[in-house]
Coordinates of C-alpha atoms in Angstrom, one line a residue:
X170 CA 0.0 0.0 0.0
X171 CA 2.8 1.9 1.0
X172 CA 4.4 1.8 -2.1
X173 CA 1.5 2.5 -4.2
X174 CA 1.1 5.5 -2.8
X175 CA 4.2 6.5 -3.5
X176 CA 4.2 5.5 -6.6
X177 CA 0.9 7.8 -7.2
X178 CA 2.8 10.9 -6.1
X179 CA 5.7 10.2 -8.1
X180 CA 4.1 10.0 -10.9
X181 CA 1.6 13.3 -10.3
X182 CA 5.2 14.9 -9.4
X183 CA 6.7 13.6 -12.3
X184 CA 3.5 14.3 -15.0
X185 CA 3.7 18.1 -13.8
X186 CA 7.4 18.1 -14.8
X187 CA 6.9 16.5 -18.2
X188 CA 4.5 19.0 -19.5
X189 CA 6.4 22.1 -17.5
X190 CA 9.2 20.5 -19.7
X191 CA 7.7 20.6 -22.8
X192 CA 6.1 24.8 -23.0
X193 CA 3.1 24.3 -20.8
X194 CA 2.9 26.8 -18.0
X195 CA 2.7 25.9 -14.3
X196 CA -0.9 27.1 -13.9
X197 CA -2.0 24.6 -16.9
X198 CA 0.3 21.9 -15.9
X199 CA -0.7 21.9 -12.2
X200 CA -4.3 21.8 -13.6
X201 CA -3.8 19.0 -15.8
X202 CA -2.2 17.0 -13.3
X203 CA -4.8 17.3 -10.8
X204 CA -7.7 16.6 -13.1
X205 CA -5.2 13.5 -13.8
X206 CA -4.9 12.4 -10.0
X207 CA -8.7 13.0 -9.4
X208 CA -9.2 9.8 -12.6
X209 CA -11.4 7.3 -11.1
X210 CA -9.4 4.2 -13.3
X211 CA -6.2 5.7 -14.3
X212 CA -5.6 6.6 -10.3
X213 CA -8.1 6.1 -8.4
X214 CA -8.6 2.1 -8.8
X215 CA -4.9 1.1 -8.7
X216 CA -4.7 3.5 -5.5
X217 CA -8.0 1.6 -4.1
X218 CA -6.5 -1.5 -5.3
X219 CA -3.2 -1.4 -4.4
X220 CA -2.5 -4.8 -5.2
X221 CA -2.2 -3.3 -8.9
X222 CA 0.7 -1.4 -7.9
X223 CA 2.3 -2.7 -11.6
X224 CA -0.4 -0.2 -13.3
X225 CA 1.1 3.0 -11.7
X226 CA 4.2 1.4 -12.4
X227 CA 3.6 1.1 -15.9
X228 CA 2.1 4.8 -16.4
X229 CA 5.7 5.8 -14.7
X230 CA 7.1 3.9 -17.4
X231 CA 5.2 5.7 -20.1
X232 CA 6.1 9.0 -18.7
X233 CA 9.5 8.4 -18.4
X234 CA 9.5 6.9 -21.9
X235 CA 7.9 9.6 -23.7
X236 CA 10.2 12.4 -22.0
X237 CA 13.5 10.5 -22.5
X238 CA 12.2 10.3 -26.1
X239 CA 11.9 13.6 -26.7
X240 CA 14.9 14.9 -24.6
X241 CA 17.2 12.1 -27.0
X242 CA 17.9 10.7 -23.6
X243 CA 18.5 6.9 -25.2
X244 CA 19.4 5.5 -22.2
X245 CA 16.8 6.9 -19.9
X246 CA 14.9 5.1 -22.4
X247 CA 16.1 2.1 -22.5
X248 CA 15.8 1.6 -18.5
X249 CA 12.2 2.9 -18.5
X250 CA 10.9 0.3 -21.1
X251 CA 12.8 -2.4 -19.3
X252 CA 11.0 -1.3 -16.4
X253 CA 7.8 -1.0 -18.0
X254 CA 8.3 -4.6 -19.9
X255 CA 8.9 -6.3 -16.1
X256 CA 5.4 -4.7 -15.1
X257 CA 3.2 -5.3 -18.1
X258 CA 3.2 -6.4 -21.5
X259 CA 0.9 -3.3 -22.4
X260 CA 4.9 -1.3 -22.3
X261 CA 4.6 -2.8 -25.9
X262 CA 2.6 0.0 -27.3
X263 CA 5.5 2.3 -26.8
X264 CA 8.1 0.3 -29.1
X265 CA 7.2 1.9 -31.9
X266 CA 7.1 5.0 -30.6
X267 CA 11.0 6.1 -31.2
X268 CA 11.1 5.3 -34.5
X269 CA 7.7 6.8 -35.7
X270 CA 8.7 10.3 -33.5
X271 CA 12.3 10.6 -35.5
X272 CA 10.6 9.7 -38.9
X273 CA 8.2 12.4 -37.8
X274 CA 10.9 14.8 -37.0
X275 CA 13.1 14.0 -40.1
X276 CA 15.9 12.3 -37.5
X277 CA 15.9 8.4 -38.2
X278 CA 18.9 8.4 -40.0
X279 CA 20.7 9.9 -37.1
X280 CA 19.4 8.8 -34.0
X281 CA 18.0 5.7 -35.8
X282 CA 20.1 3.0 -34.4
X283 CA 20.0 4.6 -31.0
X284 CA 16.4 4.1 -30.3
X285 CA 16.8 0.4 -31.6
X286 CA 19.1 0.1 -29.1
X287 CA 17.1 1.2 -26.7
X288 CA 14.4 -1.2 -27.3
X289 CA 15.9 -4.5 -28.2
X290 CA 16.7 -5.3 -23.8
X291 CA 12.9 -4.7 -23.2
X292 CA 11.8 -7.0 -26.0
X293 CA 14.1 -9.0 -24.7
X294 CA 12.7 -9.0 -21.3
X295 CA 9.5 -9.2 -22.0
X296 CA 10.3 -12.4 -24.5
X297 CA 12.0 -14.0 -21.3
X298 CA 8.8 -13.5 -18.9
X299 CA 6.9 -15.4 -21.3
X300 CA 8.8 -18.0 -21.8
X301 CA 10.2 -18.9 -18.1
X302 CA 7.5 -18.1 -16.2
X303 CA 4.1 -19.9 -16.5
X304 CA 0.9 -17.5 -16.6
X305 CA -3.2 -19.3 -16.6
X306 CA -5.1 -18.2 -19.0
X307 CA -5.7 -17.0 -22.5
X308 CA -2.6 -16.0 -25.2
X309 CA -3.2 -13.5 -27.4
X310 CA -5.2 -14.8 -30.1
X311 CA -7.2 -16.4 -27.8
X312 CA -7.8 -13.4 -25.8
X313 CA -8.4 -11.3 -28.8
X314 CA -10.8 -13.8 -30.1
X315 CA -12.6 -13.6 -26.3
X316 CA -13.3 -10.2 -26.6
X317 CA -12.8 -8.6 -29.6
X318 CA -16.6 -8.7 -30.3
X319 CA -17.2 -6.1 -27.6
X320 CA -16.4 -3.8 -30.7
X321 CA -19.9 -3.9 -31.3
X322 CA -21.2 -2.7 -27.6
X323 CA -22.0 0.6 -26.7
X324 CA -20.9 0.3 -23.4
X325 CA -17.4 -0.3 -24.6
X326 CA -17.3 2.9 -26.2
X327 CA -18.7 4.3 -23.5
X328 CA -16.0 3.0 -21.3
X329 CA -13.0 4.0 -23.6
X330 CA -14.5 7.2 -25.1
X331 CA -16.4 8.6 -21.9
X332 CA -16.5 6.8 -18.4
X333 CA -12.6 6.7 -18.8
X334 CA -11.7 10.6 -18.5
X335 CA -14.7 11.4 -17.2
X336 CA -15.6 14.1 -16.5
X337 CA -13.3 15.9 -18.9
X338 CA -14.4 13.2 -21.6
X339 CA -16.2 15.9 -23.7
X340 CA -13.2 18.7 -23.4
X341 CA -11.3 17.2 -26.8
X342 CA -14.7 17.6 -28.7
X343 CA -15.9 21.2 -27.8
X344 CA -12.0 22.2 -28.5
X345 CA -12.2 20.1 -31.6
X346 CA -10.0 22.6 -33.4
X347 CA -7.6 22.6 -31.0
X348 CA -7.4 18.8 -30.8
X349 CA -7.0 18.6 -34.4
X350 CA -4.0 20.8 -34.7
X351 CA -2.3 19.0 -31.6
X352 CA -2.7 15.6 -33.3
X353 CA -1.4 17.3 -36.7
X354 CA 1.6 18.5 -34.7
X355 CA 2.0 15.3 -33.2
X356 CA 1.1 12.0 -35.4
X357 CA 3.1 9.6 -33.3
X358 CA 0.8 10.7 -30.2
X359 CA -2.2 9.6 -33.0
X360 CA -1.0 6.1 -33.7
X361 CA -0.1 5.7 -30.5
X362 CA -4.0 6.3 -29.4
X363 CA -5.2 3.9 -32.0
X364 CA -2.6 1.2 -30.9
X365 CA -4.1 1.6 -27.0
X366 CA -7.5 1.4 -28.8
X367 CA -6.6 -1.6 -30.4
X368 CA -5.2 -3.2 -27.2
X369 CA -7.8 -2.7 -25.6
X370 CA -9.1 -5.6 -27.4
X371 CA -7.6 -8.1 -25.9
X372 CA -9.0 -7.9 -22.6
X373 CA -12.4 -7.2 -20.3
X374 CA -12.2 -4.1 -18.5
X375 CA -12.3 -1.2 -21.1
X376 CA -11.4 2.1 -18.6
X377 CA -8.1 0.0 -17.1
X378 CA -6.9 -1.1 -20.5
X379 CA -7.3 2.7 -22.2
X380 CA -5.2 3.9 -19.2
X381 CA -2.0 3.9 -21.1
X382 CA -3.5 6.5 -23.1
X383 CA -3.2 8.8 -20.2
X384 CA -0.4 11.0 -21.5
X385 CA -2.0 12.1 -24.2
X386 CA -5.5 12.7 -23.2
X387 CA -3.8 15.2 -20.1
X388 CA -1.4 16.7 -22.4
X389 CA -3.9 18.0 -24.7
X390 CA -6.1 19.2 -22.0
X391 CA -3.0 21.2 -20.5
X392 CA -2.7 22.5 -24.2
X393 CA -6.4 23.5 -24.0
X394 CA -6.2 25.0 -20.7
X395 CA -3.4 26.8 -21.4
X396 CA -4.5 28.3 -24.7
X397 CA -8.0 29.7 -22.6
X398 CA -7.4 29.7 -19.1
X399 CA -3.9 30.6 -18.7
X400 CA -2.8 32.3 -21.6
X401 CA -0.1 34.1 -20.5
X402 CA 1.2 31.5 -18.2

């Protein structure tokens, strides 16, 4: 309990840094950040539940991830998705994620090798968990197979698109221009939402498995805020 706790606070702490980082003011990242702590599934349940401590871990992971990304900090990188591979396999989404940012940025052919680097000791690791150590239950065809029909409930899209972030849910549609341009400015953010999307797929509960899709959902709401409520910082 103790340590998911901690864990929370460091990665509030942390999440307020990543956006001050990255041109969003105080006011707007302190905003962000608490309407991030106050998420019933992304915080709240692993909090309540502290028994899924390797969720808060994993959203560390991401965090860390994304900023060492952006920084070129390769083996900050590397680390964080070897941590993130030891908590869950959903770490997997962020693989891609080097390589589509440098095409994006016109910076594969230098930093190209780097980020594969970076990612071959998590595959690695993660290759190794499945193989030594036993798990019950479904792969993931079968899994996929499961509960891949959900596609057709509105409950899961209530879950993924709504219940998730409420109640902010609606925020990315009123500020639809906004939204647009962010995900114009930032492709590898959109893929990376459709690959969460698509993982969440493979398993039951809709509002846990969209959590990885944290980071983006709060960044573009600091970008919102601090376009309307804080525009001068």
């Amino acid at each position: 309990y103790i340590l998911t706790v901690l864990s929370s606070l460091f990665l509030a702490v942390y999440f307020y840094i990543l956006l001050t980082s990255f041109d969003i003011f105080p006011p707007a990242a302190a905003i962000s950040t608490i309407l991030l702590v106050c998420n019933k599934y992304f915080i709240g349940f692993p909090v309540w539940n502290y028994f899924q401590i390797n969720d808060l871990i994993l959203l560390i992971a991401i965090s860390i991830s994304f900023y060492a990304l952006f920084k070129g900090k390769w083996m900050l990188l590397m680390l964080a998705l070897v941590v993130g591979a030891f908590s869950r396999e959903t770490i997997l989404l962020m693989l891609p994620m080097p390589l589509l940012y440098l095409i994006e940025k016109g910076n594969i052919r230098r930093d190209g090798l780097k980020a594969i680097i970076a990612i071959i000791p998590s595959v690695i690791v993660f290759l190794l968990i499945r193989t030594l150590i036993p798990a019950p239950g479904n792969g993931p065809i079968e899994a996929f197979m499961e509960h891949s029909h959900k596609i057709a409930s509105r409950g899961f899209w209530y879950g993924l698109f709504i219940g998730a972030t409420a109640p902010v849910s609606l925020i990315p549609i009123v500020f639809l221009k906004e939204t647009v341009q962010f995900f114009k400015e930032n492709k590898y953010f959109l893929i990376y939402l459709i690959m969460v999307f698509v993982a969440a797929l493979f398993g039951r509960n809709n509002e846990r498995l969209i959590a990885p899709a944290f980071i983006v959902i709060y960044w573009l709401l600091a970008k919102i805020i601090q376009r309307y409520v804080y525009p001068h910082g």
